[in-house]
XYZ file of C-alpha atoms in Angstrom:
780
model
C 3.087 24.193 16.717
C 2.056 25.875 13.486
C 3.826 24.227 10.548
C 4.363 27.331 8.423
C 5.709 29.446 11.252
C 8.232 26.832 12.389
C 10.176 26.647 9.117
C 13.411 28.515 8.455
C 13.083 31.452 6.043
C 12.380 30.573 2.393
C 11.834 26.901 3.091
C 8.240 26.180 2.111
C 8.177 22.522 1.079
C 6.107 23.396 -1.976
C 8.572 25.859 -3.484
C 10.924 23.432 -5.240
C 8.200 21.552 -7.054
C 8.247 21.465 -10.818
C 4.528 20.675 -10.747
C 1.344 22.696 -11.053
C -2.141 22.042 -9.784
C -4.439 20.034 -12.023
C -7.309 22.418 -11.445
C -5.473 25.117 -13.397
C -3.914 23.037 -16.135
C -5.749 21.422 -19.006
C -2.851 19.053 -19.506
C -3.488 17.454 -16.154
C -6.865 16.309 -17.397
C -4.924 13.564 -19.128
C -4.321 12.099 -15.696
C -7.453 10.650 -14.148
C -8.151 11.533 -10.534
C -8.188 7.803 -9.881
C -4.439 7.712 -10.515
C -3.655 9.891 -7.513
C -3.083 8.776 -3.961
C -4.541 10.842 -1.164
C -2.139 13.581 -0.137
C -1.003 11.911 3.058
C -0.558 8.404 1.643
C 3.133 7.578 1.529
C 3.347 5.368 -1.559
C 7.105 5.539 -2.120
C 9.940 5.917 0.332
C 10.782 9.493 -0.753
C 7.223 10.712 -0.228
C 4.750 12.684 -2.365
C 7.337 15.348 -3.294
C 10.088 12.799 -4.066
C 12.452 14.597 -1.681
C 11.785 13.339 1.857
C 9.251 16.061 2.781
C 5.771 15.435 4.209
C 2.687 17.468 3.327
C 1.223 17.107 6.822
C 0.923 20.000 9.314
C -0.297 19.714 12.909
C -2.145 21.909 15.368
C -0.406 21.995 18.760
C 1.997 19.213 17.891
C 3.888 17.678 20.805
C 6.948 15.532 21.204
C 6.941 11.875 20.292
C 6.236 9.514 23.123
C 9.291 7.530 24.176
C 7.037 4.495 23.959
C 5.676 3.568 20.510
C 1.984 2.951 19.949
C 2.913 -0.479 18.676
C 5.842 -2.473 17.349
C 6.124 -5.426 15.003
C 8.739 -8.157 15.189
C 10.287 -7.681 11.762
C 13.879 -6.755 11.054
C 14.751 -4.382 8.257
C 17.164 -1.890 6.751
C 14.818 0.112 4.567
C 11.624 2.146 4.665
C 7.950 1.132 4.678
C 5.160 2.696 2.638
C 1.635 3.491 3.843
C -1.584 3.494 1.818
C -5.292 3.133 2.612
C -4.627 2.591 6.313
C -2.146 -0.202 5.653
C 1.609 -0.299 6.251
C 3.599 -2.215 3.641
C 6.886 -3.422 5.070
C 9.868 -5.249 3.586
C 11.924 -7.052 6.195
C 13.337 -10.415 7.160
C 13.475 -12.935 9.983
C 15.936 -15.597 11.046
C 19.706 -15.693 11.219
C 21.370 -18.340 9.046
C 19.706 -21.312 7.398
C 16.272 -20.086 8.474
C 16.695 -16.478 7.278
C 13.978 -15.425 4.859
C 12.748 -12.108 3.492
C 9.204 -10.960 4.210
C 6.723 -8.729 2.434
C 4.255 -7.842 5.182
C 1.094 -5.731 5.273
C 0.003 -4.410 8.677
C -2.999 -2.474 9.940
C -1.661 1.062 10.376
C -3.677 1.698 13.557
C -2.982 -1.504 15.450
C 0.079 -3.103 13.857
C -1.900 -6.304 13.333
C -0.542 -8.463 10.517
C -3.041 -8.654 7.666
C -0.969 -10.861 5.399
C 2.617 -11.804 4.701
C 4.598 -13.626 2.025
C 8.035 -15.177 2.299
C 10.683 -14.662 -0.394
C 13.723 -16.931 -0.321
C 17.192 -15.701 -1.139
C 19.306 -17.636 -3.629
C 22.616 -17.359 -5.501
C 23.273 -13.969 -3.943
C 26.487 -12.403 -2.673
C 24.858 -10.958 0.450
C 26.909 -11.111 3.636
C 26.405 -10.145 7.295
C 22.604 -10.521 6.944
C 22.408 -7.376 4.828
C 18.795 -7.795 3.783
C 15.912 -5.471 2.873
C 18.089 -2.478 1.961
C 15.356 -0.798 -0.022
C 11.615 -0.333 0.001
C 8.384 -1.457 -1.645
C 6.398 0.944 -3.825
C 2.624 1.214 -4.160
C 1.013 2.398 -7.388
C -1.482 5.154 -6.456
C -3.810 4.121 -9.298
C -4.113 0.351 -8.831
C -2.956 0.196 -5.175
C -0.673 -2.649 -6.200
C 2.564 -3.295 -4.341
C 5.908 -3.651 -6.175
C 9.099 -4.997 -4.652
C 12.423 -6.415 -5.810
C 13.952 -8.902 -3.376
C 17.601 -9.324 -2.518
C 17.940 -12.118 -5.091
C 16.218 -10.013 -7.736
C 12.735 -11.546 -7.567
C 10.444 -8.772 -8.833
C 6.964 -9.249 -7.350
C 3.645 -7.458 -7.668
C 0.770 -7.995 -5.220
C -2.669 -6.556 -4.794
C -3.174 -4.746 -1.502
C -5.229 -7.737 -0.316
C -2.311 -10.149 -0.856
C -3.267 -11.574 -4.256
C -0.175 -12.173 -6.385
C -0.236 -10.410 -9.777
C 3.144 -11.420 -11.171
C 6.588 -12.653 -10.167
C 9.688 -12.196 -12.330
C 13.068 -13.731 -11.419
C 15.254 -10.945 -12.789
C 18.509 -12.787 -12.137
C 17.579 -15.714 -14.363
C 15.409 -13.859 -16.903
C 17.514 -10.742 -17.479
C 20.826 -11.336 -15.734
C 20.345 -9.005 -12.761
C 23.488 -9.235 -10.636
C 23.946 -9.207 -6.842
C 26.686 -7.653 -4.703
C 27.903 -8.082 -1.111
C 26.548 -4.635 -0.175
C 23.027 -5.983 -0.939
C 21.619 -2.567 -1.869
C 18.356 -3.043 -3.736
C 16.468 0.256 -3.694
C 12.913 0.781 -4.848
C 10.843 0.727 -8.068
C 9.117 3.883 -9.307
C 5.783 4.304 -11.077
C 5.398 6.432 -14.205
C 2.056 6.290 -16.016
C 1.447 2.660 -16.982
C 5.060 1.695 -16.255
C 6.952 0.394 -13.237
C 10.658 1.185 -13.575
C 13.765 -0.316 -11.959
C 17.506 -0.067 -12.452
C 20.236 -2.507 -11.422
C 23.450 -3.977 -12.751
C 22.317 -6.391 -15.469
C 24.265 -8.871 -17.579
C 21.695 -10.116 -20.079
C 22.376 -11.663 -23.504
C 23.712 -10.443 -26.840
C 24.616 -6.773 -26.936
C 23.267 -6.457 -23.393
C 25.518 -9.243 -22.123
C 28.276 -6.954 -20.775
C 27.438 -5.928 -17.219
C 26.068 -2.388 -16.908
C 23.681 -0.300 -14.825
C 20.605 -0.605 -17.038
C 17.114 0.746 -16.512
C 14.075 -1.406 -17.358
C 10.481 -0.272 -17.820
C 7.718 -2.863 -17.360
C 3.966 -2.720 -17.886
C 2.818 -2.203 -14.300
C -0.317 -4.332 -14.784
C 1.162 -7.359 -16.564
C 4.885 -7.344 -15.833
C 5.700 -7.383 -19.557
C 8.884 -5.603 -20.582
C 8.233 -2.359 -22.483
C 11.750 -0.913 -22.896
C 15.266 -0.889 -21.493
C 18.358 1.253 -21.915
C 21.914 1.903 -20.750
C 22.073 5.548 -19.665
C 25.608 5.420 -18.250
C 28.643 3.441 -19.364
C 29.882 -0.149 -19.174
C 31.493 -1.691 -17.234
C 30.147 -0.494 -13.886
C 32.311 -0.168 -10.793
C 29.688 -1.029 -8.175
C 25.941 -1.333 -7.726
C 23.591 1.591 -7.108
C 20.249 1.865 -5.311
C 19.551 5.489 -6.239
C 15.788 5.870 -6.731
C 14.827 7.765 -9.915
C 13.183 11.173 -9.452
C 10.584 12.153 -12.066
C 9.509 15.458 -13.587
C 8.229 17.074 -16.784
C 10.841 19.111 -18.630
C 11.146 20.277 -22.243
C 7.726 18.719 -22.934
C 9.050 15.301 -21.892
C 8.638 13.029 -18.897
C 12.140 12.444 -17.585
C 13.868 10.931 -14.591
C 17.193 11.481 -12.869
C 19.268 9.045 -10.842
C 22.852 8.079 -10.144
C 24.447 4.861 -11.355
C 26.910 2.106 -10.564
C 29.314 3.639 -13.091
C 29.501 6.904 -11.148
C 27.278 9.011 -13.382
C 24.306 11.271 -12.807
C 21.939 10.492 -15.690
C 18.788 11.841 -17.322
C 16.488 9.351 -19.051
C 13.143 9.631 -20.838
C 10.734 7.942 -18.424
C 8.296 6.865 -21.153
C 10.728 5.441 -23.715
C 13.963 4.799 -21.819
C 15.969 7.027 -24.159
C 19.040 8.431 -22.412
C 19.506 12.193 -22.792
C 22.646 13.006 -20.871
C 25.090 11.818 -18.247
C 27.529 13.586 -15.955
C 30.473 11.583 -14.550
C 30.990 12.580 -10.918
C 32.491 9.648 -9.042
C 35.028 6.866 -9.682
C 32.787 4.396 -7.861
C 29.074 3.668 -7.870
C 26.774 6.407 -6.534
C 23.868 5.498 -4.262
C 21.973 8.502 -2.860
C 18.823 9.640 -4.626
C 18.853 13.154 -6.063
C 16.647 16.200 -5.506
C 15.477 18.785 -8.049
C 15.962 22.435 -7.167
C 14.720 24.848 -9.847
C 16.956 24.210 -12.870
C 19.461 22.053 -10.996
C 19.905 18.457 -9.886
C 21.571 18.160 -6.483
C 23.394 14.928 -5.719
C 25.987 13.632 -3.274
C 28.412 10.735 -2.960
C 31.104 9.451 -0.616
C 33.800 8.070 -2.906
C 36.674 9.438 -4.964
C 35.793 12.279 -7.319
C 36.534 12.067 -11.036
C 38.582 15.280 -11.052
C 40.418 15.098 -7.706
C 41.680 12.464 -5.303
C 39.400 13.790 -2.580
C 36.537 11.614 -1.373
C 32.957 12.780 -1.429
C 31.116 15.812 -2.697
C 27.681 17.385 -2.943
C 27.190 18.755 -6.438
C 24.558 20.827 -8.198
C 24.319 20.165 -11.931
C 22.528 22.584 -14.236
C 19.871 20.848 -16.326
C 20.174 21.526 -20.068
C 17.278 23.602 -21.377
C 16.785 21.292 -24.354
C 16.897 17.512 -24.058
C 18.231 15.845 -27.196
C 18.566 12.059 -27.521
C 21.830 10.638 -28.845
C 22.128 10.174 -32.612
C 21.645 6.698 -34.119
C 22.383 4.050 -33.076
C 21.773 5.841 -29.770
C 24.037 3.641 -27.692
C 25.443 6.308 -25.408
C 24.033 9.512 -23.972
C 25.803 12.822 -24.362
C 28.239 13.766 -21.592
C 27.625 17.141 -19.994
C 30.683 19.408 -19.888
C 32.228 20.466 -16.559
C 30.629 23.877 -17.049
C 27.246 22.371 -16.180
C 28.345 22.113 -12.563
C 26.656 24.991 -10.747
C 28.366 24.522 -7.395
C 30.065 21.977 -5.187
C 30.435 21.384 -1.477
C 32.986 18.910 -0.007
C 30.624 17.090 2.381
C 30.456 13.303 2.081
C 27.599 10.766 2.132
C 27.936 7.263 0.726
C 24.288 6.271 0.733
C 22.158 8.818 2.620
C 19.867 10.874 0.390
C 19.332 14.642 0.749
C 16.089 16.311 1.812
C 15.069 19.538 0.054
C 12.884 22.115 1.805
C 12.507 25.235 -0.294
C 16.023 26.603 -0.801
C 17.707 24.464 1.852
C 19.185 20.990 1.451
C 19.447 18.894 4.621
C 21.998 16.092 4.499
C 23.211 13.404 6.908
C 26.881 12.639 6.298
C 28.953 9.510 6.827
C 30.355 11.157 9.969
C 26.913 11.465 11.577
C 26.585 15.220 11.039
C 23.446 16.962 9.834
C 24.205 19.756 7.380
C 22.054 22.579 6.054
C 23.227 23.732 2.621
C 21.940 26.689 0.615
C 20.578 25.056 -2.539
C 21.217 28.196 -4.577
C 24.972 28.342 -4.127
C 26.133 25.339 -2.081
C 27.099 27.453 0.913
C 27.041 25.754 4.308
C 24.423 27.339 6.579
C 25.102 25.208 9.644
C 25.953 21.711 10.809
C 24.963 19.723 13.879
C 26.683 16.606 15.216
C 24.091 13.871 15.808
C 26.209 10.728 15.950
C 29.653 9.330 15.203
C 28.625 7.640 11.941
C 25.732 7.138 9.560
C 24.974 4.658 6.803
C 22.000 4.556 4.412
C 19.472 6.356 6.618
C 18.040 9.654 5.388
C 16.145 12.381 7.274
C 12.420 13.032 7.044
C 11.028 16.596 7.174
C 7.599 16.939 8.777
C 5.980 20.249 9.774
C 9.192 22.066 10.610
C 11.081 19.172 12.185
C 13.686 16.740 10.858
C 13.424 13.150 12.044
C 16.838 11.488 11.758
C 17.290 7.767 12.470
C 20.904 7.061 13.357
C 23.020 4.007 12.864
C 23.470 3.199 16.574
C 19.732 2.731 17.073
C 18.384 6.105 18.093
C 15.884 8.514 16.583
C 16.956 12.171 16.766
C 14.396 14.960 16.261
C 15.911 18.255 15.098
C 14.326 21.695 14.695
C 16.235 23.483 11.922
C 16.700 27.227 11.940
C 18.319 29.778 9.651
C 21.777 29.659 11.285
C 21.653 26.680 13.633
C 19.560 23.700 14.676
C 18.180 22.488 17.980
C 17.997 18.847 19.036
C 14.562 18.695 20.590
C 14.349 14.967 21.303
C 16.318 11.717 21.236
C 14.675 8.321 21.522
C 16.817 5.246 22.136
C 15.257 2.243 20.497
C 15.186 -1.292 21.901
C 18.292 -3.353 21.395
C 20.895 -0.629 21.795
C 23.670 -0.668 19.215
C 22.362 -3.993 17.907
C 19.242 -2.173 16.695
C 20.716 -0.232 13.818
C 18.586 2.369 12.034
C 19.560 2.196 8.371
C 16.410 3.293 6.555
C 14.406 6.492 6.260
C 11.365 7.095 8.492
C 8.001 7.810 6.893
C 4.870 9.545 8.195
C 1.168 9.147 7.499
C -1.865 10.479 9.406
C 0.296 11.764 12.233
C 2.138 8.506 12.844
C 5.888 8.189 12.317
C 7.161 4.772 11.257
C 10.781 3.701 11.569
C 12.587 0.425 10.912
C 15.566 -1.073 12.720
C 17.471 -4.301 12.356
C 15.616 -5.599 15.424
C 12.061 -4.245 15.273
C 9.548 -2.008 13.451
C 8.090 1.002 15.345
C 5.019 3.236 15.060
C 5.279 6.541 17.013
C 2.224 8.845 17.090
C 2.907 12.579 16.790
C 0.598 14.160 19.441
C -1.606 16.865 17.924
C -5.021 18.541 18.016
C -5.597 18.329 14.277
C -3.943 17.476 10.959
C -3.940 19.600 7.821
C -2.569 18.100 4.616
C -1.380 20.143 1.636
C -2.812 18.998 -1.695
C -0.667 16.363 -3.396
C 1.046 17.594 -6.545
C -0.182 16.427 -9.923
C 2.428 15.989 -12.647
C 1.861 17.827 -15.903
C 1.631 15.180 -18.613
C 2.412 16.685 -22.039
C 0.046 16.068 -24.910
C 1.253 13.450 -27.376
C 2.472 14.646 -30.752
C 2.727 12.904 -34.104
C 3.526 9.182 -34.136
C 7.275 8.690 -34.520
C 7.851 5.039 -33.564
C 6.184 1.791 -32.588
C 6.362 0.510 -29.032
C 5.922 -3.258 -29.030
C 4.994 -5.107 -25.834
C 6.614 -7.329 -24.707
C 9.904 -5.957 -25.988
C 11.824 -9.147 -25.179
C 10.487 -12.702 -25.178
C 11.418 -16.293 -24.505
C 9.483 -18.840 -26.557
C 9.886 -22.560 -26.110
C 9.822 -24.952 -29.042
C 6.249 -25.342 -30.244
C 5.173 -22.126 -28.540
C 3.973 -18.739 -29.735
C 3.803 -15.165 -28.472
C 1.342 -12.376 -29.281
C 2.193 -8.671 -29.027
C 0.535 -5.364 -28.330
C 1.694 -2.674 -30.734
C 1.141 0.987 -30.006
C 2.493 4.156 -31.557
C 4.425 6.746 -29.584
C 5.639 10.222 -30.410
C 9.256 11.400 -30.397
C 9.041 11.858 -26.609
C 7.722 8.360 -25.892
C 4.133 9.463 -25.236
C 1.462 7.077 -26.487
C -0.359 8.296 -29.607
C -2.470 5.208 -30.324
C -2.948 2.107 -28.176
C -3.380 -0.150 -31.201
C -1.570 -0.186 -34.512
C -2.674 -2.655 -37.174
C -1.326 -3.787 -40.516
C 2.332 -3.982 -39.507
C 4.829 -5.995 -41.537
C 7.414 -8.070 -39.678
C 10.950 -8.953 -40.759
C 14.087 -10.331 -39.162
C 16.406 -7.608 -37.962
C 20.118 -7.642 -37.168
C 21.278 -4.500 -35.359
C 24.185 -2.854 -37.183
C 26.262 -2.973 -34.001
C 25.713 -6.710 -33.382
C 28.944 -8.676 -32.847
C 27.094 -11.935 -33.536
C 25.053 -11.690 -36.742
C 22.260 -14.084 -35.809
C 18.525 -14.479 -36.251
C 15.880 -16.136 -34.124
C 14.529 -19.341 -35.659
C 10.898 -18.223 -35.594
C 8.323 -16.611 -37.875
C 5.141 -14.551 -37.637
C 1.770 -16.038 -38.593
C -1.202 -14.169 -40.029
C -2.492 -13.386 -36.528
C 0.718 -11.498 -35.755
C 2.009 -14.163 -33.376
C 5.671 -15.109 -33.268
C 5.803 -18.883 -33.664
C 8.665 -21.211 -32.789
C 8.338 -24.555 -34.565
C 8.675 -27.824 -32.596
C 11.986 -28.510 -34.349
C 13.341 -24.950 -34.256
C 16.974 -24.304 -33.469
C 17.940 -22.879 -30.119
C 18.598 -19.319 -31.210
C 18.233 -15.628 -30.515
C 17.659 -12.533 -32.564
C 15.515 -9.505 -33.271
C 12.504 -8.604 -35.399
C 11.390 -5.291 -36.859
C 7.758 -4.245 -37.301
C 6.880 -1.483 -39.783
C 3.473 0.223 -39.783
C 1.694 1.434 -42.930
C 2.793 5.012 -42.120
C 6.470 3.968 -42.053
C 6.980 4.086 -38.294
C 8.730 1.031 -36.894
C 9.873 -0.677 -33.745
C 11.863 -3.753 -32.774
C 11.651 -6.640 -30.360
C 14.115 -9.373 -29.591
C 13.738 -12.905 -28.347
C 15.162 -16.304 -27.631
C 13.913 -19.623 -28.982
C 14.701 -22.293 -26.401
C 14.011 -25.976 -25.934
C 12.951 -27.965 -22.919
C 14.616 -31.051 -21.522
C 16.771 -32.811 -22.526
C 19.423 -30.172 -23.317
C 22.904 -31.043 -24.548
C 25.840 -28.939 -25.744
C 29.341 -30.048 -26.782
C 30.311 -26.734 -28.512
C 31.729 -28.527 -31.588
C 29.424 -26.632 -33.981
C 30.981 -23.249 -33.121
C 33.449 -21.701 -35.557
C 36.456 -20.122 -33.850
C 36.738 -17.066 -36.084
C 37.511 -14.343 -33.532
C 41.057 -13.706 -32.311
C 41.937 -12.872 -28.739
C 45.181 -10.853 -28.592
C 48.237 -12.059 -26.710
C 49.185 -10.644 -23.340
C 52.091 -11.095 -20.922
C 50.738 -14.414 -19.602
C 48.888 -15.883 -22.598
C 49.483 -16.261 -26.335
C 46.891 -15.135 -28.888
C 44.163 -17.666 -29.609
C 41.028 -18.149 -31.684
C 37.612 -18.153 -30.045
C 33.876 -17.882 -30.682
C 31.404 -15.813 -28.711
C 29.339 -17.852 -26.226
C 25.918 -19.202 -27.193
C 23.848 -16.107 -27.944
C 20.695 -17.136 -25.984
C 22.624 -17.760 -22.768
C 22.144 -15.142 -20.040
C 25.261 -13.463 -18.640
C 27.857 -15.191 -20.829
C 29.277 -12.279 -22.872
C 32.778 -11.188 -21.753
C 32.805 -13.889 -19.080
C 33.081 -17.059 -21.156
C 34.161 -18.014 -24.682
C 34.114 -21.100 -26.862
C 37.767 -22.076 -27.384
C 39.894 -25.105 -28.160
C 41.316 -27.271 -25.403
C 42.883 -30.716 -25.649
C 41.687 -31.112 -29.241
C 38.043 -30.254 -28.512
C 35.966 -27.105 -28.499
C 35.001 -26.218 -24.937
C 33.376 -23.484 -22.884
C 36.196 -21.560 -21.206
C 36.419 -18.637 -18.803
C 37.655 -15.483 -20.538
C 40.315 -13.194 -19.077
C 39.660 -9.938 -20.921
C 38.101 -8.111 -17.948
C 39.184 -8.554 -14.349
C 35.803 -7.231 -13.216
C 34.259 -10.409 -14.622
C 36.632 -12.891 -12.961
C 33.478 -14.316 -11.406
C 30.803 -15.335 -13.899
C 27.319 -16.822 -13.683
C 25.535 -17.999 -16.838
C 21.966 -19.256 -17.227
C 21.349 -21.579 -20.173
C 17.600 -22.311 -20.059
C 14.295 -20.896 -18.722
C 13.697 -20.211 -15.042
C 10.611 -22.463 -14.804
C 12.486 -25.742 -15.235
C 12.474 -28.191 -12.322
C 13.365 -31.759 -11.349
C 16.387 -32.107 -13.600
C 19.827 -33.656 -13.481
C 22.877 -31.803 -14.772
C 26.190 -33.272 -15.880
C 29.312 -31.796 -17.485
C 33.020 -32.348 -17.829
C 35.010 -29.679 -15.971
C 38.636 -28.704 -15.500
C 40.790 -26.012 -13.904
C 44.190 -24.795 -15.067
C 46.911 -24.206 -12.525
C 49.162 -26.044 -10.165
C 48.970 -27.693 -6.769
C 49.088 -24.239 -5.148
C 46.869 -22.245 -7.484
C 43.632 -23.334 -9.113
C 40.188 -21.888 -9.907
C 36.522 -22.842 -9.337
C 33.964 -24.291 -11.745
C 30.391 -25.380 -11.030
C 26.853 -26.078 -12.162
C 23.690 -24.269 -11.042
C 20.774 -26.620 -10.497
C 17.379 -25.249 -9.479
C 18.937 -22.189 -7.713
C 21.674 -24.191 -5.982
C 25.354 -23.950 -6.891
C 27.323 -27.192 -6.909
C 30.894 -25.995 -7.271
C 34.286 -27.678 -7.505
C 36.521 -25.458 -5.353
C 39.991 -26.010 -6.790
C 42.194 -24.532 -4.084
C 39.970 -25.798 -1.258
C 39.892 -29.364 -2.670
C 36.192 -29.810 -2.098
C 32.839 -30.064 -3.831
C 30.494 -27.511 -2.300
C 26.708 -27.066 -2.340
C 25.535 -23.527 -1.663
C 22.946 -20.961 -2.610
C 23.956 -18.044 -0.444
C 27.074 -19.098 1.469
C 25.731 -17.768 4.783
C 22.432 -19.617 4.292
C 23.755 -22.945 2.977
C 27.277 -24.342 2.569
C 27.647 -28.122 2.578
C 30.949 -29.613 1.427
C 32.485 -32.950 0.545
C 36.238 -33.476 0.343
C 37.693 -34.114 -3.115
C 41.329 -33.818 -4.160
C 41.467 -31.549 -7.227
C 44.378 -31.871 -9.630
C 44.992 -29.023 -12.035
C 44.796 -29.665 -15.796
C 42.708 -32.788 -15.211
C 39.225 -33.349 -16.585
C 36.509 -34.439 -14.170
C 32.834 -35.268 -14.609
C 30.478 -33.290 -12.369
C 26.880 -34.417 -11.790
C 24.108 -32.923 -9.692
C 20.386 -33.234 -9.026
C 17.761 -31.696 -6.727
C 14.868 -33.697 -5.295
C 11.918 -31.913 -3.694
C 9.698 -33.781 -1.258
C 5.951 -33.453 -0.858
C 6.361 -31.436 2.346
C 8.523 -28.823 0.581
C 11.835 -30.060 1.937
C 14.475 -31.351 -0.409
C 17.913 -32.810 -1.004
C 20.622 -31.330 -3.210
C 23.230 -33.808 -4.404
C 26.531 -33.605 -6.208
C 29.229 -36.037 -7.254
C 32.572 -35.698 -9.021
C 34.909 -38.265 -10.540
C 37.760 -38.429 -13.095
C 36.469 -38.214 -16.668
C 36.333 -41.547 -18.439
C 36.156 -43.608 -15.280
C 32.993 -45.371 -14.066
C 30.529 -43.178 -12.203
C 30.612 -43.836 -8.451
C 27.369 -44.884 -6.798
C 27.760 -42.592 -3.798
C 27.272 -38.858 -3.966
C 30.292 -36.778 -2.983
C 28.120 -34.309 -1.096
C 24.455 -34.058 -0.100
C 22.610 -31.145 1.499
C 19.202 -31.469 3.117
C 17.152 -28.260 3.020
C 13.977 -27.570 4.992
C 12.422 -25.444 2.259
C 13.733 -26.341 -1.175
C 13.633 -24.190 -4.282
C 11.118 -25.862 -6.581
C 12.339 -24.437 -9.895
C 15.138 -22.437 -11.437
C 17.334 -21.966 -14.483
C 20.143 -24.436 -15.031
C 23.440 -22.607 -15.222
C 27.229 -22.546 -15.194
C 29.524 -20.829 -12.696
C 33.196 -19.954 -12.941
C 35.557 -18.072 -10.652
C 39.126 -17.350 -11.765
C 40.774 -15.326 -8.976
C 42.619 -12.332 -10.471
C 42.168 -14.060 -13.874
C 45.244 -16.200 -13.261
C 43.958 -19.742 -13.850
C 41.263 -20.575 -16.374
C 38.392 -23.050 -15.994
C 36.706 -25.091 -18.715
C 33.452 -26.978 -19.249
C 32.401 -29.451 -21.945
C 29.701 -31.988 -22.767
C 26.908 -30.305 -20.846
C 23.703 -32.305 -20.435
C 20.468 -31.472 -18.621
C 17.917 -34.269 -18.318
C 14.807 -35.101 -16.306
C 15.377 -36.701 -12.933
C 15.073 -40.466 -13.025
């Protein structure tokens, strides 16, 4: 069929683009032709138009064959990407202890595996094998692959399988996990790769929030980060940012775990505005229609008790960053809502074709909505339910994978739609379709929880519309310094060099190298802990941590000869052995009384520790200063803290631990050793070794008495063949250490490194847990 003639009226896929062709714009000359993928490469899960629409058109296209050209035995819940004749797939294999995530590259024509890497899960909250809910991204310029795993391992690989970098976001930046396991996908903008998750880092960024991080796409160094919404969040979000040029700025739009639609500068991270829409986290990606952002959610609205809504939000003509200190973006007034429609989708993203939005709802219905006014054009029942999966629009047809394991092909019209084909995939209801399909070179790819499929679209020829080229504004006058890396960890005796470049007020690079800067310690005016990093800059511009430096954290400010400046922050840490008894902390802060607890004095947790703020405090207990679980926020009743770098290995941890409570009600306290949690479960009366509870849960019985101090000890031993043993023992404080371990867990593939940490869980913040006399030493 002819692609143009098969579309409903006013639905050319090119109409909604806020792009222009490079051949007619001098500004596009700033973007080398080498940075562009070919038009029919599918380098991100939303496609070349960022809205689920393909640029391919076919001569005499036929129906899909009920039999795929090939399949691959990989399970998944997301979408692949396709580039240079290769399919890049994120999936998993196994069921329980043997379950492992896979980054796989296949030959697009044959399905032959070219290479594959395994990525182990650890310390995650994932349940029911909810893995690979997201997608890899390929940079069109470098052809490098970017992926964030379920546990927050951020990896970059060359297309030939060579590893470029690997960043454990959980341990390095406090990236959190949730039982829904929604991960999403990175996006590429210029020389940046950008992600957003719920992070609980250190210092001012310790409180959990949906933060966005921009990394150098070639090195993995952090360039900037920001909080575009509000803290605390309500849930996670896997909404993929959508990019455009507006008001002479490169910006992106996405929804957050705090229920906001946000606009952020894609080059600097500066938040411009937010619009609260939902009382829960929002997951679908947005689409841009003219001067509006169209988004949808499936939870309670902020202004009514009704659940779910599709909303169009008018984009402000002028984008103004917040005033100093720039901690929170402006909130758009209700008048910026252009229209609303009461349809509901928890995690399925809309597809925009010209002036029509196509949306799969939670009830399994496909809607067509007029993007100009929100009016329903038609709806078609495709299934009884839908989760995550989004349609794909190709040459006049919508390909809709449904939750019960079928692929439905729909021909949309102006007032109705026709179901032209249904394909039941292997495995029946067990083979759930939860991701979006993608298309490249006339082949449709779709993932299920049982298998990966490649369906050719029969045709006599393929025509591909030119891929859009973003208009990159010209840089203006230098307004600030951008220092890379923006956050560092330096061990005692180590040093770190920096790249310093100037950027204009819109975050665009003016000069790649700025010399002659002067460095000084910097304490942000909003800092609750007025601290500095025990380090100094040498004549070469390197930040040096002396061999005897204090474990510390703080910021530095660099000022250029022209007066422009920028800041970085860092942590000075030490290797093994590590000890902490908390006696040096001054309890100068006061926690107010509540109905269950009197007021008390406390100190903020050690500043360099990841994830500690608002979860733990230094307080007095039994005449000593200890590390105690805080009760100020119920959201943080469960807390994970990392106290040292993620590259440590072969160490033994020991600490004194205690839980408040009674025989009927206690809490949990544990140590994290090399990505394994060894936890004293108070109510269960056991010592438990786990990493993800569905992957590993080994227990040893131990009677736990409330208000009693115990000594907890753990170590991990890794064998030459990659297997290992995780051990833990517990005994009353002050008594001789028993020879036998309370619990041991043998693992076939052991984690070989990981940050030492502390874990606490105080159900409903009723009973507190405490830790003291922490020591981390080399295995002996």
